[in-house]
PDB file of C-alpha atoms in Angstrom:
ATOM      1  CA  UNK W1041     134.937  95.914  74.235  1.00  0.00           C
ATOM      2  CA  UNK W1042     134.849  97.467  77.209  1.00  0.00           C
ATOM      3  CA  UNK W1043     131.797  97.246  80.102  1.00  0.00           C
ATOM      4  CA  UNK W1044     130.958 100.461  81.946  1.00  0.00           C
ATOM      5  CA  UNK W1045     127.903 101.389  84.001  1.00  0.00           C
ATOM      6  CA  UNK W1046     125.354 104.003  82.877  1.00  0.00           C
ATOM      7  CA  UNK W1047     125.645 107.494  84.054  1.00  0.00           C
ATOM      8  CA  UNK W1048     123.508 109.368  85.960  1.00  0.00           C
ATOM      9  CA  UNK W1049     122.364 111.611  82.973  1.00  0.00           C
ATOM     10  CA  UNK W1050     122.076 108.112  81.333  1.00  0.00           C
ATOM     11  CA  UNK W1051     119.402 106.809  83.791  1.00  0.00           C
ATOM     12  CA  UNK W1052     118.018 110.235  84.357  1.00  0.00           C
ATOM     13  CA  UNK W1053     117.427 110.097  80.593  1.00  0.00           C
ATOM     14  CA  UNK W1054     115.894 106.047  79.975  1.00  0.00           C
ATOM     15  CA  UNK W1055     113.731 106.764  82.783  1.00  0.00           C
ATOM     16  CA  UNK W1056     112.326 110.104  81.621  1.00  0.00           C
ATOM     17  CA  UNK W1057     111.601 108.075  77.691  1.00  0.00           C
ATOM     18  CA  UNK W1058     110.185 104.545  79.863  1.00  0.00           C
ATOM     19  CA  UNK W1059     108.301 106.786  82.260  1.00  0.00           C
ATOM     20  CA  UNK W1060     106.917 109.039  79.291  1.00  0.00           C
ATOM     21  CA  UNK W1061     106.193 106.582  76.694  1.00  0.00           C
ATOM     22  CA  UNK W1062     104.372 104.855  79.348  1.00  0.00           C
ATOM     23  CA  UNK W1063     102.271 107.451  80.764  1.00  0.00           C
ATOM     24  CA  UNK W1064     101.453 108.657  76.781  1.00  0.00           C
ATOM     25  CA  UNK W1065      99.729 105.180  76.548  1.00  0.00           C
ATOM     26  CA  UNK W1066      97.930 105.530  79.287  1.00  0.00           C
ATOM     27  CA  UNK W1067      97.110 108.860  78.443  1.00  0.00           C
ATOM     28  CA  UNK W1068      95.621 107.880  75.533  1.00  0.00           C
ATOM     29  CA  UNK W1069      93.599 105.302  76.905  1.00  0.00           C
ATOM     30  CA  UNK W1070      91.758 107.596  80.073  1.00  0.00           C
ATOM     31  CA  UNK W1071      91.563 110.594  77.035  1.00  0.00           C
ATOM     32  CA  UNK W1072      89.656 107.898  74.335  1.00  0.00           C
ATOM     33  CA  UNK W1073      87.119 106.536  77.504  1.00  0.00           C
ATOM     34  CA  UNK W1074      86.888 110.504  79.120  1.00  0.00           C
ATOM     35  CA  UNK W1075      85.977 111.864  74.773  1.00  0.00           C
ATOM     36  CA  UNK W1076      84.106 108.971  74.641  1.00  0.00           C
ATOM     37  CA  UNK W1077      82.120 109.329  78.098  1.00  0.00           C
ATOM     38  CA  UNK W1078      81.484 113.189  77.979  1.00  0.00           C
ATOM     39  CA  UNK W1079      82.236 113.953  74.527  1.00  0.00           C
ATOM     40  CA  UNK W1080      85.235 115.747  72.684  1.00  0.00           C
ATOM     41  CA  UNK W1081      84.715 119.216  73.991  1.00  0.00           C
ATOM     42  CA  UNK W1082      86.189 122.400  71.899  1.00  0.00           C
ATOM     43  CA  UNK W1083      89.591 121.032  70.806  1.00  0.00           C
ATOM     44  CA  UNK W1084      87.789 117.695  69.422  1.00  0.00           C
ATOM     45  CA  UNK W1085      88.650 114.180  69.429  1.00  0.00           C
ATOM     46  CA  UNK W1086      92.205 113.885  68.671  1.00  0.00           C
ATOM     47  CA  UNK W1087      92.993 117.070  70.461  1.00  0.00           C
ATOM     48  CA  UNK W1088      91.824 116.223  73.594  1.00  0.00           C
ATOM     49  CA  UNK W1089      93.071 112.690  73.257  1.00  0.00           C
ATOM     50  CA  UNK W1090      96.321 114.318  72.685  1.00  0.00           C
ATOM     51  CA  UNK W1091      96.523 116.571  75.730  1.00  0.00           C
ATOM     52  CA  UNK W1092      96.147 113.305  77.907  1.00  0.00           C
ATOM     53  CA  UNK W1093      98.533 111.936  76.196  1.00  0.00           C
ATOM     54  CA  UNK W1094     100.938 114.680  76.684  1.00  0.00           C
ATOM     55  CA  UNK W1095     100.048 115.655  80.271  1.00  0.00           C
ATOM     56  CA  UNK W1096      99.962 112.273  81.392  1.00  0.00           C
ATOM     57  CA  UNK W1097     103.387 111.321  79.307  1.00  0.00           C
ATOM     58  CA  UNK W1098     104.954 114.258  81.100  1.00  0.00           C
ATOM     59  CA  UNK W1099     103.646 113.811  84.738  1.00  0.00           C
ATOM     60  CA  UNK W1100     104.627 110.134  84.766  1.00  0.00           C
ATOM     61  CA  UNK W1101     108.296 110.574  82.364  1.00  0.00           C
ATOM     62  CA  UNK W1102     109.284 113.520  84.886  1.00  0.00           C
ATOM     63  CA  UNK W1103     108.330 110.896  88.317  1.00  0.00           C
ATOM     64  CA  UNK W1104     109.938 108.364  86.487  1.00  0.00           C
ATOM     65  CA  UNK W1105     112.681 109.945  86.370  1.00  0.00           C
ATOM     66  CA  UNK W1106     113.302 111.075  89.565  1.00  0.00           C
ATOM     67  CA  UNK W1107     112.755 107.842  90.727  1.00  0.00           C
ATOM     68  CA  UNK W1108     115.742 106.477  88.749  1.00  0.00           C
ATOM     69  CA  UNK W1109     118.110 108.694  89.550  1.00  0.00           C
ATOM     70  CA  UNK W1110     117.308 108.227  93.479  1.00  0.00           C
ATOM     71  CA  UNK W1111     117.959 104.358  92.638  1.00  0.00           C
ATOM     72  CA  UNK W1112     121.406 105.028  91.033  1.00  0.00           C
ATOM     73  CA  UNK W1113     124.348 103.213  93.593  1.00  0.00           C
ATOM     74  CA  UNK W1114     127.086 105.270  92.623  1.00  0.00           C
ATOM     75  CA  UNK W1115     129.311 102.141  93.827  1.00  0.00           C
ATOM     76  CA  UNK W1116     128.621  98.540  95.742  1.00  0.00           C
ATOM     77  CA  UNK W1117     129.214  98.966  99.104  1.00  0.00           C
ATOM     78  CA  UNK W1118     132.173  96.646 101.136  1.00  0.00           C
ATOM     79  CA  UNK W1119     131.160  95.067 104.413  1.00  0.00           C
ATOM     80  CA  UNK W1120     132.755  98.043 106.430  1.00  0.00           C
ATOM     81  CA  UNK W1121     130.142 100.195 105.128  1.00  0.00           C
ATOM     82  CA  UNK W1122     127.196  97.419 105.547  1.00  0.00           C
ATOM     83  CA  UNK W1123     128.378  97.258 108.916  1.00  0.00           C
ATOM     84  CA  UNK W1124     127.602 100.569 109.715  1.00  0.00           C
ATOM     85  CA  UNK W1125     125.012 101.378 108.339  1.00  0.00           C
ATOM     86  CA  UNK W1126     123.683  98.080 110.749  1.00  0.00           C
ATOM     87  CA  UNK W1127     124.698  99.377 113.395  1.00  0.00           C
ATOM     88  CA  UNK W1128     123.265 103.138 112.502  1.00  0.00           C
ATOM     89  CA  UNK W1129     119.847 101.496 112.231  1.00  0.00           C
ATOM     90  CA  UNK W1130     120.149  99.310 115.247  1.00  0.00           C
ATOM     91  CA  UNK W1131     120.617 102.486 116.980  1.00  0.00           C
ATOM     92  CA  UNK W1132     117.696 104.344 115.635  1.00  0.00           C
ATOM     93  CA  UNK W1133     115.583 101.449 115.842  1.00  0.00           C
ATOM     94  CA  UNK W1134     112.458 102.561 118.129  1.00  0.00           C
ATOM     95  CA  UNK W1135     112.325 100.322 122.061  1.00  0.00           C
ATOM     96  CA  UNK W1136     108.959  98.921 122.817  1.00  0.00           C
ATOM     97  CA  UNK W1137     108.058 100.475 125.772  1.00  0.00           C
ATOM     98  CA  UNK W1138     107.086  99.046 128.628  1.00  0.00           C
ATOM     99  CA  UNK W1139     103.230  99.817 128.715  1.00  0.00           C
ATOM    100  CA  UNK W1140     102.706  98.857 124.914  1.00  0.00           C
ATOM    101  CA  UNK W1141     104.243  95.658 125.894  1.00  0.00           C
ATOM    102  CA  UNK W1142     102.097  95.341 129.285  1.00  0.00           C
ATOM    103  CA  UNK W1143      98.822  95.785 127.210  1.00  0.00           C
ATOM    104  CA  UNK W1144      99.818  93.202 124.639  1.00  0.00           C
ATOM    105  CA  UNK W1145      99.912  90.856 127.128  1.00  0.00           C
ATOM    106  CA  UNK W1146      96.890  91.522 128.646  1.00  0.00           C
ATOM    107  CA  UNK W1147      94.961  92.109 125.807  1.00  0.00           C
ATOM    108  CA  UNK W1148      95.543  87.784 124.735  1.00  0.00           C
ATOM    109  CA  UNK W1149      95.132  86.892 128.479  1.00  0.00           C
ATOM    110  CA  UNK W1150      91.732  88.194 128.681  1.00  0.00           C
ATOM    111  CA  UNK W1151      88.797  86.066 127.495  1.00  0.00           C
ATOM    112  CA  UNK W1152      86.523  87.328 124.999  1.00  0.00           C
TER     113      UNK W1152
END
C-alpha cells in the first residue's frame, strides 16, 4: 500500500462537500428562524427553508473551496528556500521612522 498526497482537484473537491454541507446546515437553521420570524412567504415553509439551504450551501462550499486550494503546498520547502524567503521579508519589512519613534518616547515621558 502505497501513501500519496491528495491532489489539487482532490482538495478542491473535499473542501467544496465540507464547505457545502456546512453552509446547508446553517442554511437551514437562519431559513427555519427567518419562516419562523416573518412567515413562509409564496414558496412556503420547506421551500424557503430550502433556498437557504441551497444559497447558503453554495456561497460557503464555493469559499471553502477556494480557500483549500490556496492552502495546498505543492511540496515542503528545504532550508535554502526558508532562507530566502527570510531574507525577502527582512527586506520588505517597513523601518520605524524616526518621528514615530520620537513621539513614542515622548508620549510615556509626559505626565498625565
Amino acid at each position: 500500500m502505497s501513501h500519496h498526497e491528495p491532489t489539487l482537484w482532490d482538495k478542491a473537491k473535499m473542501g467544496l462537500i465540507m464547505g457545502s454541507s456546512v453552509g446547508a446546515c446553517l442554511g437551514c437553521l437562519i431559513g427555519f428562524y427567518s419562516t419562523m420570524k416573518f412567515g413562509p412567504g409564496p414558496r412556503g415553509y420547506l421551500g424557503t427553508i430550502g433556498q437557504y439551504a441551497l444559497g447558503s450551501g453554495a456561497s460557503f462550499g464555493f469559499f471553502m473551496m477556494i480557500g483549500s486550494c490556496i492552502r495546498t503546498d505543492d511540496s515542503v520547502l528545504s532550508a535554502e528556500d526558508r532562507a530566502t524567503l527570510r531574507a525577502g521579508m527582512e527586506r520588505w519589512r517597513a523601518p520605524v521612522s524616526p518621528m514615530a519613534y520620537y513621539f513614542a518616547q515622548n508620549a510615556k515621558a509626559q505626565p498625565k
